[in-house]
XYZ file of C-alpha atoms in Angstrom:
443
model
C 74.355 175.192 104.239
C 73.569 172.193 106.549
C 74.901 171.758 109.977
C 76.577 168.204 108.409
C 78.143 170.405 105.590
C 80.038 172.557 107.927
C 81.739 169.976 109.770
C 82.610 168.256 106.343
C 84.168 171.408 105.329
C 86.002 172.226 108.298
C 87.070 168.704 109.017
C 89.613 166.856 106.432
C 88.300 163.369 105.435
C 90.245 160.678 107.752
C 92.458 158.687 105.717
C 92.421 154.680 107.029
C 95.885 153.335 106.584
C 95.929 149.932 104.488
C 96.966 147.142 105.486
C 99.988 145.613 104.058
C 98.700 141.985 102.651
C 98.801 139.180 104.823
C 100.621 136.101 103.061
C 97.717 133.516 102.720
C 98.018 130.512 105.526
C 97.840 128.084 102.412
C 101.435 128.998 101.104
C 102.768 127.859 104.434
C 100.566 124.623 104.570
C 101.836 124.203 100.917
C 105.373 124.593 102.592
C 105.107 122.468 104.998
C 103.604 119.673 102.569
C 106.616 120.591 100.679
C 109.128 119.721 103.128
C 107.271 116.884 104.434
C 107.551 114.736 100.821
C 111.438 116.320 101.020
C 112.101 114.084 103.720
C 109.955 111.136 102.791
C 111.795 111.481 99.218
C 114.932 109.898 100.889
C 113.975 106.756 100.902
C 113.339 106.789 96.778
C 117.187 107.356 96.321
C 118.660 104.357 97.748
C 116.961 101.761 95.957
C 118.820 102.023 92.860
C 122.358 102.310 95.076
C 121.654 99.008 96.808
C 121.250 96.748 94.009
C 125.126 95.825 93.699
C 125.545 95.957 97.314
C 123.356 93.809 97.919
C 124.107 91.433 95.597
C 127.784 91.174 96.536
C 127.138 90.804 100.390
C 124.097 88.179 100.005
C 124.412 86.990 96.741
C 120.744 87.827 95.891
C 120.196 88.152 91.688
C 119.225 91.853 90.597
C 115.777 90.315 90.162
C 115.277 89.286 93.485
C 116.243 92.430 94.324
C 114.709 94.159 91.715
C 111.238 92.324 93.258
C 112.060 94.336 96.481
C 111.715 97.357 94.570
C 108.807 96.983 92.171
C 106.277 94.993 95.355
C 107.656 98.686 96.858
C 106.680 100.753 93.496
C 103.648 98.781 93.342
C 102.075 99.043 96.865
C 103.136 103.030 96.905
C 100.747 103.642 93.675
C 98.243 100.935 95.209
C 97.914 102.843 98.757
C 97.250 106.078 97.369
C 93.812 106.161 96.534
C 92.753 104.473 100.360
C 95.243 106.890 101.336
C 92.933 109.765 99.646
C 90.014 108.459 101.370
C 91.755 108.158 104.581
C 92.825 111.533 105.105
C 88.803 112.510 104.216
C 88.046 110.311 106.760
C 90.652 110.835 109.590
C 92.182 114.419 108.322
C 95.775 114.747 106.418
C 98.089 115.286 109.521
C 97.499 112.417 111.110
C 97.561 109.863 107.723
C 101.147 111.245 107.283
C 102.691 111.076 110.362
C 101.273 107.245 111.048
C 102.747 106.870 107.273
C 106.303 108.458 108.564
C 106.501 106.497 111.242
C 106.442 103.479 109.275
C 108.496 104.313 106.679
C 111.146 104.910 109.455
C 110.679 101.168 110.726
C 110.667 99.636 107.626
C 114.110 101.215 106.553
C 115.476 101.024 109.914
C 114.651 97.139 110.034
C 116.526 96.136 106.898
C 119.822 96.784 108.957
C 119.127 93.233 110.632
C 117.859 91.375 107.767
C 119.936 88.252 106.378
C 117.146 86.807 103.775
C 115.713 87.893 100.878
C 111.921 87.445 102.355
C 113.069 90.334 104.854
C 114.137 92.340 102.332
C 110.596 91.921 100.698
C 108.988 92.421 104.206
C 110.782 95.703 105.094
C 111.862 97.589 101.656
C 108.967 96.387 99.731
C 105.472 95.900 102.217
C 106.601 98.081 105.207
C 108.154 101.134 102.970
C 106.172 100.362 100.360
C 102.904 100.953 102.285
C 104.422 104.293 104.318
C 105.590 105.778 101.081
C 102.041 105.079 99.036
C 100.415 106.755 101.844
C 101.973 109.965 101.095
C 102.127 109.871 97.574
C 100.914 112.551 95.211
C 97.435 111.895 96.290
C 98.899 113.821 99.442
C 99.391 116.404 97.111
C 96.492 116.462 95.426
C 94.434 116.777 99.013
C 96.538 119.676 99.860
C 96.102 121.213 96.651
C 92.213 120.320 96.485
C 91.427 121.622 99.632
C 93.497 125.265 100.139
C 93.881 126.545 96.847
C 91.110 127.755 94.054
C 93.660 129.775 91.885
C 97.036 129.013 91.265
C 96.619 125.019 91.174
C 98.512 124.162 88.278
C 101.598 125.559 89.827
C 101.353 124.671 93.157
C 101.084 121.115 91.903
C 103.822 121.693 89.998
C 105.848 122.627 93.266
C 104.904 119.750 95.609
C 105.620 117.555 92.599
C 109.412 118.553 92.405
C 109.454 118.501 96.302
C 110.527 114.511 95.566
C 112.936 115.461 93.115
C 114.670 118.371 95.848
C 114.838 115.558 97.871
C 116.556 113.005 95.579
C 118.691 115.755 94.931
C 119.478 116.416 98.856
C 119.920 112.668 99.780
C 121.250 110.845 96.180
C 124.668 112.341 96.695
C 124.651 112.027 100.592
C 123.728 108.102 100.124
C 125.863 107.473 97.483
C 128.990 108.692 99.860
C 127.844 106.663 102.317
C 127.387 103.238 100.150
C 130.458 103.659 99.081
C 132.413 105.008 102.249
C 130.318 102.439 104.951
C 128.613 100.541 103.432
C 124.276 100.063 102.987
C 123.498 100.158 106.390
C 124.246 103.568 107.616
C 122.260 105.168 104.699
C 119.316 102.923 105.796
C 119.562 103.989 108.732
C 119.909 107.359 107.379
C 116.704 107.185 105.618
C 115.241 106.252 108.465
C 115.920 109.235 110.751
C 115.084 112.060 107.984
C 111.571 110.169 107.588
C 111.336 110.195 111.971
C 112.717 114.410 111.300
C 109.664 115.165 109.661
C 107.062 114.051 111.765
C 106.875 117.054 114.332
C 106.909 119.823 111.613
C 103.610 117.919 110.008
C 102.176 117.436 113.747
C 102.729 120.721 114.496
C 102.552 122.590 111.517
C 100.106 121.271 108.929
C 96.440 121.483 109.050
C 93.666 119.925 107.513
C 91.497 122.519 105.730
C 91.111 126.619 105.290
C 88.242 126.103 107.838
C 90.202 124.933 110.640
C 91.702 128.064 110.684
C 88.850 130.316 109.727
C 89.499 130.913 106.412
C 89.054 131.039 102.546
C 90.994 128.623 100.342
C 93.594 130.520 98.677
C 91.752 132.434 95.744
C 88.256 131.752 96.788
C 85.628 134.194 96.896
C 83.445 132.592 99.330
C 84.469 130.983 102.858
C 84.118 126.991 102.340
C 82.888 124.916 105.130
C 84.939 121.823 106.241
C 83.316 119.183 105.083
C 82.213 116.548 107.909
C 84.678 113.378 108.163
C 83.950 110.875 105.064
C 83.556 107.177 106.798
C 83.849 104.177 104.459
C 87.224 105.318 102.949
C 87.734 101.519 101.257
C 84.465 101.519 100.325
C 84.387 105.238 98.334
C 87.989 104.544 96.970
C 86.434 101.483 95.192
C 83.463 103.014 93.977
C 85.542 105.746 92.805
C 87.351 103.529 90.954
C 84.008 101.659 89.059
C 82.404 104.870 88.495
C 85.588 106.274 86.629
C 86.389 103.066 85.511
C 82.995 103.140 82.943
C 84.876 105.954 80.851
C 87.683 106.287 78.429
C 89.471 109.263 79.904
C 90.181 106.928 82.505
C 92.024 104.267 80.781
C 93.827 106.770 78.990
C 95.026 108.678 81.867
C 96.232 105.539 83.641
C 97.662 103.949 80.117
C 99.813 106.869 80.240
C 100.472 107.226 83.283
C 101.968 103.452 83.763
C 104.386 104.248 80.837
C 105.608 107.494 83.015
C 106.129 105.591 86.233
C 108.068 102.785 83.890
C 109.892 104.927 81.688
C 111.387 107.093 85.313
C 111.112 105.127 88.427
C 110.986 101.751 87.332
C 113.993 102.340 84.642
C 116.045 105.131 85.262
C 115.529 105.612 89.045
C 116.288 101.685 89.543
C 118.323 100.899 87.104
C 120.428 103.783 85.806
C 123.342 103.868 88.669
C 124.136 99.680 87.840
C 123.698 100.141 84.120
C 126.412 102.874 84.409
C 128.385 101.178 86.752
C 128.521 98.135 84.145
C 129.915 100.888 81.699
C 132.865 101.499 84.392
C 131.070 104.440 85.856
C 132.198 105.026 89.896
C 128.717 104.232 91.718
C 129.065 108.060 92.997
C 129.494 110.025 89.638
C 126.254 107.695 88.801
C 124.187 109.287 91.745
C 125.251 112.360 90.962
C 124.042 112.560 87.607
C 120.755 111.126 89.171
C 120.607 113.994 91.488
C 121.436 116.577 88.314
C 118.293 115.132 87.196
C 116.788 116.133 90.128
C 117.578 119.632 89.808
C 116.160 120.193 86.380
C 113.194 118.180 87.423
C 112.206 120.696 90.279
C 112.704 123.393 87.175
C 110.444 121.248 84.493
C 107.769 120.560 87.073
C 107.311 124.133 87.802
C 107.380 125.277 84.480
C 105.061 122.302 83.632
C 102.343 123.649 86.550
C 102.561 127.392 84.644
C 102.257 125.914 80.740
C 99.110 123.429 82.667
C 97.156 126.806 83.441
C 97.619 128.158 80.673
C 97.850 125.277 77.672
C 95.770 122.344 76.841
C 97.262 119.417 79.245
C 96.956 116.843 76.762
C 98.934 118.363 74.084
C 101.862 119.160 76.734
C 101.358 115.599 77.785
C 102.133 114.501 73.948
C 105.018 116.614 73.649
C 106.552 115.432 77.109
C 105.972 112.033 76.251
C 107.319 111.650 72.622
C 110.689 114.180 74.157
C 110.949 111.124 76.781
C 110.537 108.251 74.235
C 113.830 109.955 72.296
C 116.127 110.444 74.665
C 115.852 106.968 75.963
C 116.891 105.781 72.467
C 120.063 107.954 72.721
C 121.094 106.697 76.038
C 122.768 103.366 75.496
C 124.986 105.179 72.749
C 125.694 107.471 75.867
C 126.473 105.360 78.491
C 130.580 105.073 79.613
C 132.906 105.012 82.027
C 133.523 108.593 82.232
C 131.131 111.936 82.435
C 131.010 113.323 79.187
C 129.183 116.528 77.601
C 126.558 114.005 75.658
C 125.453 112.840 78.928
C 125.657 115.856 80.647
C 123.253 116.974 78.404
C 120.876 113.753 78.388
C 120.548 114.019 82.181
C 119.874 117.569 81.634
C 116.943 117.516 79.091
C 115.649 114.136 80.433
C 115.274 115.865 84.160
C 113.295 118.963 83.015
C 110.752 116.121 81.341
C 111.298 113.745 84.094
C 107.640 114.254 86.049
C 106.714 117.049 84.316
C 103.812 114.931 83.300
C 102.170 114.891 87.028
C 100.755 118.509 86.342
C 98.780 118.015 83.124
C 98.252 114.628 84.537
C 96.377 116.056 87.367
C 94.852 118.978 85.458
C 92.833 116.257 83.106
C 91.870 114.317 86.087
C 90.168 117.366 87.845
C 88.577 118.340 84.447
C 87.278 114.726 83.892
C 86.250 114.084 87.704
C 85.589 116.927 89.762
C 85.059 116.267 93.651
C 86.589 112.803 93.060
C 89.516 114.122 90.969
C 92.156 113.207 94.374
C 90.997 109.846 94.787
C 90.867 109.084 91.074
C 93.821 111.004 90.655
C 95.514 108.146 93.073
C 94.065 105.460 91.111
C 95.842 106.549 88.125
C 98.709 107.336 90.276
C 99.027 103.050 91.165
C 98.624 102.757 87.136
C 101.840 104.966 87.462
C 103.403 102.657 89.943
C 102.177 99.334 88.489
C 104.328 100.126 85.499
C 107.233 101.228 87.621
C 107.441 97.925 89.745
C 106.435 95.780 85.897
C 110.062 97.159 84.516
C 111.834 97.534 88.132
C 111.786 93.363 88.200
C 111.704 93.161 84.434
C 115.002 95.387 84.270
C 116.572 93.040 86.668
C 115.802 89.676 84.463
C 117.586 91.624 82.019
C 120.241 92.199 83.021
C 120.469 88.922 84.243
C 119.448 87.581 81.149
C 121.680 89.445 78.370
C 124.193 91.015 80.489
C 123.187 94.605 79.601
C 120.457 96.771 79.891
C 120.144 97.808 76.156
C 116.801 96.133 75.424
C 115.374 98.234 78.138
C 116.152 101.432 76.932
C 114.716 100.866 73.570
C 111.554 99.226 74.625
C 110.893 102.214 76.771
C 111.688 104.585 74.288
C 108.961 103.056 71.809
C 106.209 102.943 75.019
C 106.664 106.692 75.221
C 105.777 107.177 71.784
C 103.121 105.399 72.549
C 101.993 107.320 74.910
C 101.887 110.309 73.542
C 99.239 109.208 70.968
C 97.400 107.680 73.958
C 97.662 111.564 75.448
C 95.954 112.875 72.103
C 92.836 110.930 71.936
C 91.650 112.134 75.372
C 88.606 113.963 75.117
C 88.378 117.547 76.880
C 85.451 117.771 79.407
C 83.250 114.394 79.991
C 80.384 113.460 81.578
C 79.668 114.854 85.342
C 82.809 116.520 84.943
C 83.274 120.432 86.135
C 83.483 121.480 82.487
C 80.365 120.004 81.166
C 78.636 121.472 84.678
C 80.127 125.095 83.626
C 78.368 124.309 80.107
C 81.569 123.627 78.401
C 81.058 120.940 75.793
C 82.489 117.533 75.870
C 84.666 117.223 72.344
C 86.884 114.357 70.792
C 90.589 115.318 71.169
């Protein structure tokens, strides 16, 4: 027996305690982004609450108004994908806090304003730009960047971080309009976008390397890329190059019917169509902010079924779910709060953006390294169709007294959209499937 085998005998084997796991630095970054859209979210409750104000103090039509809101909707979709570029270029922390800050003096300014044009200015070009700069493309970068696993879902939960905050502010808002008036809750919205900006200062950061480590569920460390210059200039090339294929056209086609069929409709229009019906202004935002709960529940679910289902067959079901419960609602709509609607708001909340998910899922499939910054492009499609039926709603209702036309027509472009969602073809050209030696079928 060896010298080396005595001393193993006589000497027990030295157990190393484990360490207990370490939560990953991307959960808290995913936090952070979380709360961050929270308080940016406040400022997509009160458009749909000022429409009768503002048309009893000033006298403006709904579609003046109602062009507030869609140059808004518009301009939000339209700055994501230089947004995208931006933070490449100039890192995410400091795109969102310049985009806080002026979010904060848009809303804050429209305390002063007495014409319509400065109710264009401030609510539709200087909110408007804050709020596209921190759209979901923000998400998307955040998601991109610190997670490899678990994408799906943690889409899913920075997605319904807009709904938690329409469901935080919609109520507080609605109180307000009704108790003081518009200008406290713009002033309101205001101050929770100014809140923000020290925790994403402080708090957020722009990639796993700036802290030395691994995106969540990597297996290799991933170096920060070097700062992208030209941001215009790659969003737009971004946009020809993906502009050449179908999937494209598709995704955005579908994509414009979402953003119509929610924020340009029922986010705009549904507290004033239900006040015509008799409905108090705050039992409208209410049910508004119901949706918002079962939103936060259907975009999470919708992240889990998007790892683990085909995203363009949960797109067709979301879509065609959509398209018939907007032909229920005018046969809904009254003065009172009944079990009918209760149940509407319910199942239309859990569909409301569970689309973004899926929507995001094909995008990455179809476009790889470019999947954020395409993913914003169709994100404006999204908007485009929002701000289209935010003005259109408003002629309207001008126009036949009622909103009835509106809820029909949208139900019929869902339907069409879920056909649109079919015909996408899984994998394409340059795309991360086709790389893997997937093939590229016909849906």
């Amino acid at each position: 027996m060896t010298q080396t085998d005595v001393n193993q005998a006589v000497e027990p084997p030295v157990e190393v305690p484990r360490r207990r796991p370490r939560i990953h630095r991307a959960w808290f970054v995913a936090a952070v982004t979380f709360v961050t859209i929270i308080g940016a979210a406040a400022f997509r409750s009160l458009p749909g609450l000022l429409i009768d104000p503002l048309h009893a103090e000033f006298e403006w039509s709904r579609g003046t108004i109602g062009l507030a809101v869609s140059i808004n909707l518009a301009l939000y979709g339209l700055t994501a994908p230089f947004a995208a570029a931006l933070m490449d270029r100039f890192g995410i922390r400091k795109v969102v806090a310049v985009a806080l800050v002026v979010i904060a003096l848009g809303s804050g300014l429209t305390v002063w304003m007495e014409s319509a044009w400065q109710l264009l200015l401030c609510w539709g070009l200087l909110v408007g730009l804050g709020s596209g700069s921190m759209a979901l493309a923000f998400a998307a970068t955040v998601t991109n960047r610190w997670f490899t696993t678990r994408r799906g879902l943690v889409t899913g939960i920075l997605t319904a971080a807009s709904a938690s905050g329409q469901l935080i502010f919609l109520p507080v808002l609605s109180w307000m309009v009704e108790t003081y008036k518009w200008r406290p809750a713009a002033v309101t919205v205001a101050l929770a976008a100014l809140v923000v900006v020290p925790f994403v200062w402080l708090l957020l950061r722009d990639h796993p390397a700036d802290v030395g480590l691994k995106p969540y569920g990597a297996e290799e460390f991933v170096e920060k890329p070097p700062p992208a210059t030209g941001a215009a200039r790659r969003a737009v090339t971004v946009l020809v190059k993906a502009a050449r294929t179908g999937p494209f056209w598709l995704l955005a086609g579908t994509f414009a019917i979402c953003g119509a069929s929610t924020n340009g409709l029922i986010q705009t229009h549904f507290v004033p169509a239900a006040h015509d019906h008799g409905m108090p202004i705050t039992a409208a935002a209410s049910l508004l902010a119901v949706i918002g709960v079962f939103d936060v529940v259907g975009t999470i679910a919708s992240g889990w079924f998007t790892d683990r289902f085909d995203a363009r067959r949960l797109l067709a079901v979301y879509y065609a779910l959509r398209g018939i419960s907007l032909l229920f609602l005018p046969l809904l709509l009254d003065s009172t709060v009944h079990p009918p609607m209760i149940f509407f708001i319910v199942f239309y909340g859990l569909d409301w953006v569970a689309t973004v998910p899926p929507t995001l899922a094909l995008c990455r499939e179809q476009y790889g390294d470019d999947s954020a910054i395409v993913f914003g492009w169709v994100l404006a499609s999204h908007q485009v169709g929002a701000a289209i039926v935010a003005v259109v709603g408003g002629v309207v209702r001008d126009t036949f007294g009622s909103y009835d036309v509106m809820w029909i027509a949208s139900g019929a472009l869902c339907a069409a959209a879920a056909l649109m969602a079919l015909v996408i073809r899984q994998g394409g050209s340059g795309t991360e499937g086709e790389k893997a030696g997937q093939p590229s079928v016909a849906g």
